[in-house]
CSV table of C-alpha atoms in Angstrom, one decimal:
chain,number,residue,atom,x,y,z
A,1,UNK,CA,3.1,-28.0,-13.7
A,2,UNK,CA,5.8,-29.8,-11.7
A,3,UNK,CA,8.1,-26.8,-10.8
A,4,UNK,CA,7.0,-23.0,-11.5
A,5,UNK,CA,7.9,-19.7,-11.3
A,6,UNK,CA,5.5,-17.1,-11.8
A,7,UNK,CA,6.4,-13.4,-12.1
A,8,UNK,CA,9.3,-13.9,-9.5
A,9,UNK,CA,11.6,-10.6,-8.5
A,10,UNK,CA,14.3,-10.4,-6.7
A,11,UNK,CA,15.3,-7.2,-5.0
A,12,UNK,CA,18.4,-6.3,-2.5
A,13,UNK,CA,18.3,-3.4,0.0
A,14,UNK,CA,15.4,-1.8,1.8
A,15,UNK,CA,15.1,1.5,1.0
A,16,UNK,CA,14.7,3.4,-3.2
A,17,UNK,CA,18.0,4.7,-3.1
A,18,UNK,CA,20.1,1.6,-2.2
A,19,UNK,CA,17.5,-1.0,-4.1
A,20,UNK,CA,19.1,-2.9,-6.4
A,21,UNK,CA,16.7,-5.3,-8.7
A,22,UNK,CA,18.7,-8.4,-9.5
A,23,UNK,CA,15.9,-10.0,-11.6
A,24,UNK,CA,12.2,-9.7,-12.5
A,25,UNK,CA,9.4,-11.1,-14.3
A,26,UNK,CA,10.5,-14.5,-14.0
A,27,UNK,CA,7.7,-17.0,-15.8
A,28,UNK,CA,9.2,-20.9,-16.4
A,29,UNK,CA,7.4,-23.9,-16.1
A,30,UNK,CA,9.4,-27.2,-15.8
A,31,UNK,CA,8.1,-30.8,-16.2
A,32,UNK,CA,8.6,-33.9,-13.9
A,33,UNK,CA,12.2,-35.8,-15.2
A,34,UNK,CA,13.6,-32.6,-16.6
A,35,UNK,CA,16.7,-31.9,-17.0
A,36,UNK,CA,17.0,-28.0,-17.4
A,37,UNK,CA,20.2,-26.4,-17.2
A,38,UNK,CA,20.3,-22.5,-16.6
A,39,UNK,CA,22.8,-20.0,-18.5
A,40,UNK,CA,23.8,-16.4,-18.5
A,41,UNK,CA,26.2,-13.7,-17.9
A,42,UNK,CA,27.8,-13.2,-14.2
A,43,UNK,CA,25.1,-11.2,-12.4
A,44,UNK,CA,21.8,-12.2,-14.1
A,45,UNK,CA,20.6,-13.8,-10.7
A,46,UNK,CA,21.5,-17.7,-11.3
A,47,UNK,CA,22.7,-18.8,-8.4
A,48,UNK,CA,20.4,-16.1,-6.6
A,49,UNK,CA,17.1,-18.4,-8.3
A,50,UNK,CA,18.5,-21.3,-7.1
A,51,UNK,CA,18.6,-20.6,-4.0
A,52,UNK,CA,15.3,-19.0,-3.8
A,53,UNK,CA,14.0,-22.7,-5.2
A,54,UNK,CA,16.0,-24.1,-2.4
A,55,UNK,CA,14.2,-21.9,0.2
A,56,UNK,CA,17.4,-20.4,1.1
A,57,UNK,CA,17.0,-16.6,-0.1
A,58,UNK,CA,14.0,-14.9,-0.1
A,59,UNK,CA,11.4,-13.9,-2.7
A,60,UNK,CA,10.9,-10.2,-3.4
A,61,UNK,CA,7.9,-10.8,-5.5
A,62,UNK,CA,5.8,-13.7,-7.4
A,63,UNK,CA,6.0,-17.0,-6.5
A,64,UNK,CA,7.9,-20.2,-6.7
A,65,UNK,CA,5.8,-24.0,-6.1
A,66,UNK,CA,6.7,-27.3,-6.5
A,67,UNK,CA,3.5,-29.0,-6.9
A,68,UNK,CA,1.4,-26.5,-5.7
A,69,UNK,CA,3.5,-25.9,-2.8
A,70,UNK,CA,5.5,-22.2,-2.1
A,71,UNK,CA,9.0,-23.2,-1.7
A,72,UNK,CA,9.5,-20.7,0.6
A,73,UNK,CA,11.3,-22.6,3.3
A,74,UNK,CA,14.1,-24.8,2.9
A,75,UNK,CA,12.8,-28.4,2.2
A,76,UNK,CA,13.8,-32.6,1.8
A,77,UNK,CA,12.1,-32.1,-1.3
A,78,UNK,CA,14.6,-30.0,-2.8
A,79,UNK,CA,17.9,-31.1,-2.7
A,80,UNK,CA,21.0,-29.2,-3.2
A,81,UNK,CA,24.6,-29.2,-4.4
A,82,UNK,CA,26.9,-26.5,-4.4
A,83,UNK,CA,30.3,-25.5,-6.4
A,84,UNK,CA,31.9,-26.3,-3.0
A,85,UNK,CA,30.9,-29.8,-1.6
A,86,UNK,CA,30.4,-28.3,1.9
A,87,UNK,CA,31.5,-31.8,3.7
A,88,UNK,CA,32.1,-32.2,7.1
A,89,UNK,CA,35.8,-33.0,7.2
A,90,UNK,CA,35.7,-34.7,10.4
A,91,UNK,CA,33.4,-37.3,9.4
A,92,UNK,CA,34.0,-40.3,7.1
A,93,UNK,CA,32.1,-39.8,3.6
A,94,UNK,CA,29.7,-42.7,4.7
A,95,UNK,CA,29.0,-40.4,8.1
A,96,UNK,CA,28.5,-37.3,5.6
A,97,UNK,CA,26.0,-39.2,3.5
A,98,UNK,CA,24.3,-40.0,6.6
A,99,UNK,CA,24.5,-37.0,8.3
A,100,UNK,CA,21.0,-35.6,6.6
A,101,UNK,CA,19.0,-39.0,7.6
A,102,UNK,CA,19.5,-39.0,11.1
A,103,UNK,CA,16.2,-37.8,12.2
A,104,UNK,CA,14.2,-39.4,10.1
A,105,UNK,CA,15.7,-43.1,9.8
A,106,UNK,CA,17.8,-45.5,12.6
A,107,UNK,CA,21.0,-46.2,12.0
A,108,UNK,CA,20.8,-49.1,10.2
A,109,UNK,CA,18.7,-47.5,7.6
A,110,UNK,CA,21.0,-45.0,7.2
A,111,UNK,CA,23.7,-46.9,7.0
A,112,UNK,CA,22.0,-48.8,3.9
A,113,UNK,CA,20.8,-45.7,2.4
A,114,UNK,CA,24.3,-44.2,2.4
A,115,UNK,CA,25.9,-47.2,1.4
A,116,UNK,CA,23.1,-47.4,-1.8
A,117,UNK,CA,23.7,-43.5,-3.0
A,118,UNK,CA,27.7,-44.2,-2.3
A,119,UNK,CA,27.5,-47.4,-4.9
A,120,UNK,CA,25.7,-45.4,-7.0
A,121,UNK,CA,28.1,-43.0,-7.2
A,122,UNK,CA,31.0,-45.8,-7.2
A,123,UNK,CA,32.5,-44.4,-4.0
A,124,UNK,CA,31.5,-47.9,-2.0
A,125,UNK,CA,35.0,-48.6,-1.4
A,126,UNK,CA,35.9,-45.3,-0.1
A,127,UNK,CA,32.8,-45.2,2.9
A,128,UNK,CA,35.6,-45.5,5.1
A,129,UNK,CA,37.3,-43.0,4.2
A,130,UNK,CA,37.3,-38.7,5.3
A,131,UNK,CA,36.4,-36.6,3.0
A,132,UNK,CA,39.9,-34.5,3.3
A,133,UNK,CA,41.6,-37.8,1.9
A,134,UNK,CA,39.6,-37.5,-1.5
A,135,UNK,CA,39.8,-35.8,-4.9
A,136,UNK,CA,38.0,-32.7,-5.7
A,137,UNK,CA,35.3,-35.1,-8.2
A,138,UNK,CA,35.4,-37.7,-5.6
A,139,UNK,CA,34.0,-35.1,-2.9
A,140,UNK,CA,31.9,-33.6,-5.2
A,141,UNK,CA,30.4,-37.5,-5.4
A,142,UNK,CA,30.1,-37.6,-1.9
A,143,UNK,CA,28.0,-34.6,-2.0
A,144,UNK,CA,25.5,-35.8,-5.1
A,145,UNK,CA,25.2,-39.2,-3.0
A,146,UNK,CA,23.9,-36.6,0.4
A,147,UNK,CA,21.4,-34.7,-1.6
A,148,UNK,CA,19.7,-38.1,-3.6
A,149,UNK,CA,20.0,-39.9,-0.5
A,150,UNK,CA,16.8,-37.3,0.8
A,151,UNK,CA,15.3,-38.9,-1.9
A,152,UNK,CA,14.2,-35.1,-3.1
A,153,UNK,CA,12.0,-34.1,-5.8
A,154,UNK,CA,14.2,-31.6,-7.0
A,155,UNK,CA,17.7,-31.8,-7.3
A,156,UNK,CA,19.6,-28.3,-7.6
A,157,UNK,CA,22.7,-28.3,-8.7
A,158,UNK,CA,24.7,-24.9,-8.7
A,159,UNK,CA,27.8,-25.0,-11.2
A,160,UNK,CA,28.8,-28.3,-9.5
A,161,UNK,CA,31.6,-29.3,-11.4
A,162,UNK,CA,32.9,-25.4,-12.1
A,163,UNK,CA,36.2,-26.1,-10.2
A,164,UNK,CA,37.1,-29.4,-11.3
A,165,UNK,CA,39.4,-30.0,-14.3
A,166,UNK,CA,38.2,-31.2,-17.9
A,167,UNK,CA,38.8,-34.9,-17.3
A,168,UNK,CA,36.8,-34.8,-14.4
A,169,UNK,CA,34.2,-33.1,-14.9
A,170,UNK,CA,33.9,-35.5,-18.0
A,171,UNK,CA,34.0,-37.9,-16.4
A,172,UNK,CA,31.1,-36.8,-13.8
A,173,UNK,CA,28.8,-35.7,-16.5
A,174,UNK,CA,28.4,-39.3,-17.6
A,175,UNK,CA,27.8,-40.0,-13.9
A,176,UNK,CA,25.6,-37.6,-13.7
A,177,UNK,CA,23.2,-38.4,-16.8
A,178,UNK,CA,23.1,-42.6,-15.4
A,179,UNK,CA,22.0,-41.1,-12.1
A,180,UNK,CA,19.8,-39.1,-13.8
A,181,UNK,CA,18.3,-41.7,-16.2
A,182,UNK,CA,17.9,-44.5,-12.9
A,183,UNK,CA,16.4,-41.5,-10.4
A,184,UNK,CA,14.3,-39.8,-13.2
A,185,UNK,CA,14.4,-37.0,-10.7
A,186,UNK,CA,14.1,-33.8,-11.6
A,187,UNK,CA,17.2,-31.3,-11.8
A,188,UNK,CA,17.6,-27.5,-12.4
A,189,UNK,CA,21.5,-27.1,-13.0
A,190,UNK,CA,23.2,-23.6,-13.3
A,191,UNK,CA,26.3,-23.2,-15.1
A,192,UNK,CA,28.9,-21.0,-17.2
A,193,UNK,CA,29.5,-23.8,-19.6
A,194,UNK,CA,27.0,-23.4,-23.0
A,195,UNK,CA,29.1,-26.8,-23.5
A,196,UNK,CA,28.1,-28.6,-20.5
A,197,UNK,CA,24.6,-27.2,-21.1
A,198,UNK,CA,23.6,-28.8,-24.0
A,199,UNK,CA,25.4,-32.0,-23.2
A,200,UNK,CA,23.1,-32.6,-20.1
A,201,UNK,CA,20.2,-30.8,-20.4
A,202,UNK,CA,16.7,-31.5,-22.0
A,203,UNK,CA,16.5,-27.6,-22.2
A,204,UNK,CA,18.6,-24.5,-21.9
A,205,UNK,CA,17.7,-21.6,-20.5
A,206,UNK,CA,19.5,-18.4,-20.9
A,207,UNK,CA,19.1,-15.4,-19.0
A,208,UNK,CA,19.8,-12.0,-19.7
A,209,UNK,CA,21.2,-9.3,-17.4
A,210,UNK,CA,20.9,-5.7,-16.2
A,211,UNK,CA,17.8,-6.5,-15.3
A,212,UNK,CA,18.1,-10.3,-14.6
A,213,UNK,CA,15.3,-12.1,-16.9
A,214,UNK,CA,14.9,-15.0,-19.6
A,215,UNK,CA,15.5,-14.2,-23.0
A,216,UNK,CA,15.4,-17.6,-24.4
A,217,UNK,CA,14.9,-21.1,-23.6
A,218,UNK,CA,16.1,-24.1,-26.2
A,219,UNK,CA,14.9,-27.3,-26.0
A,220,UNK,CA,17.6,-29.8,-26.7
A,221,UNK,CA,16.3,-32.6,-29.1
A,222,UNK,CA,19.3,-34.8,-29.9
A,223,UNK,CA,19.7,-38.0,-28.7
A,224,UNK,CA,22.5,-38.7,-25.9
A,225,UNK,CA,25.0,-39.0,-25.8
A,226,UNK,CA,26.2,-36.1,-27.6
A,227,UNK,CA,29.8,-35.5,-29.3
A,228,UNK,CA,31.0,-31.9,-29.6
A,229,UNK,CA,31.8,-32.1,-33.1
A,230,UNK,CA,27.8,-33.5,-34.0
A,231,UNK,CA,26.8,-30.5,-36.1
A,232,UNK,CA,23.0,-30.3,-34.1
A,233,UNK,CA,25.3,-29.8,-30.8
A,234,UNK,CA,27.2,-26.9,-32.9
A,235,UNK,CA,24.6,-25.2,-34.4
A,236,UNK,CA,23.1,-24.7,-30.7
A,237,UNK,CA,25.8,-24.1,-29.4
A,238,UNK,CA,26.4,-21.3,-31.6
A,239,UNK,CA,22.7,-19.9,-31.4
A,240,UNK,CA,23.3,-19.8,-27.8
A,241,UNK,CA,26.6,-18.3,-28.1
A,242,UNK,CA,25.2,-15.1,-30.0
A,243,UNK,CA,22.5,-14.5,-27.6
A,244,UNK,CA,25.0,-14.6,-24.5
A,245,UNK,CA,27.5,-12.6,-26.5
A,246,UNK,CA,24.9,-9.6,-26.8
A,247,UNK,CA,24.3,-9.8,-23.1
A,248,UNK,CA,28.0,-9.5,-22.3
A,249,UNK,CA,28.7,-6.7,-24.5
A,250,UNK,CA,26.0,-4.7,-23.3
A,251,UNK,CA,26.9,-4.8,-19.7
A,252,UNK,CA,30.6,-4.2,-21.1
A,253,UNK,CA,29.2,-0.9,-22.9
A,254,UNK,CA,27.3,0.2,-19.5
A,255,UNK,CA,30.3,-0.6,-17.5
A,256,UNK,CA,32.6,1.7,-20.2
A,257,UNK,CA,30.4,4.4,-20.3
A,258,UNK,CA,30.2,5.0,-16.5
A,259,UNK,CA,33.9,5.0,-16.5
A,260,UNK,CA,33.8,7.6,-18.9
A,261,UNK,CA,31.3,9.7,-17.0
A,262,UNK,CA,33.0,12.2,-14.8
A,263,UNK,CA,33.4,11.9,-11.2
A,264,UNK,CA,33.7,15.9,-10.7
């Protein structure tokens, strides 16, 4: 399998008493060209499995490999985009695209790499530009453009367009899903949105909390693009709805209860 996860924990603090597990028993397996988006309730470890795929947090237990390979360490062939685009602001959004490729290409090449990734992402006309001088999409374009320009086999995208406004983010998803269908590369994409979910995504999978762990995972067979009022897109919708809904109001019920529990 392309990308998988076998029996991965994730533990904070060193010692019994202070230990807190975030997630365990993690088993997924996710094909070359997927598009898998990843759902749950605040606290089910989302972000946290993203970033152990990236290479940027450890892993207690199990293990994570793309191709084979323990991802580990961070990597070019996983690249990532966060909620914030994380852009140098002193630099012009060419020089940002760029910034990643210095070591491994001249200048030139760079400069025609960037300048490929930035007409992908229809920002050609703004290469010039700093990043300060742009709209939140438009910086979050500049940041897609840096990770694909790596040319990764993985692209990670943690709740990328949570802070941008309906119209936008609209407006990105379609960007998105052409970059997506011209790259074929693969892309794990964590979000709050069941909406945005099912819009994007080949599959869906949820998580469920207290502990962290999948409870479900939906494949998504209808053809793109999809309209919010087809009734395929709101009968998952729904499904996925109830199963989130009974996560939240259990950790709702454990959160009442110890309120209620004497302190004295």
């Amino acid at each position: 399998m392309f990308l998988s996860f076998e029996q991965v924990e994730k533990r904070f603090g060193t010692a019994p008493e202070n230990e807190f597990e975030v997630f365990s028993d993690i088993d997924l397996e996710i094909g070359e060209n997927q598009f898998v988006s990843i759902l749950g309730p605040s606290g089910c470890g989302k972000s946290t499995l993203l970033s152990m795929v990236a290479g940027l947090e450890d892993i207690s237990a199990g293990s994570i490999k793309l191709e084979g390979e323990e991802t580990d360490e961070p990597g070019t062939d996983r690249g990532m985009v966060f909620q914030q685009p994380s852009l140098f602001p002193w630099l012009t959004v060419r020089e940002n695209v760029m910034f990643p490729l210095k070591k491994k290409l001249s200048k030139r090449e760079a400069q025609e790499r960037a300048d490929h990734f930035l007409k992908m992402v229809h920002l050609s006309k703004s290469k010039s530009s700093y990043t300060y001088e742009l709209s939140g999409g438009m910086q979050q374009r500049v940041a897609i453009a840096r990770a694909l320009a790596m040319d990764p086999k993985v692209l990670l995208m943690d709740e990328p367009f949570g802070a941008l406004d309906e119209q936008t983010r609209h407006i990105l998803h379609r960007e998105l899903l052409s970059i997506w269908e011209d790259t074929k590369k693969t892309i794990l994409f964590v979000t709050h949105s069941i909406q945005e979910s099912i819009k994007l995504s080949d599959r869906v999978i949820v998580m469920g909390t207290r502990p962290g762990r999948i409870i479900a995972d939906f494949p998504v067979d209808i053809p793109r693009p999809r309209e919010r009022d087809d009734e395929r897109v709101i009968k998952l919708e729904k499904q996925v709805m109830e199963l989130l809904e009974k996560e939240i109001n259990k950790v709702l019920k454990e959160e009442l209860d110890n309120e209620s529990v004497p302190t004295s």
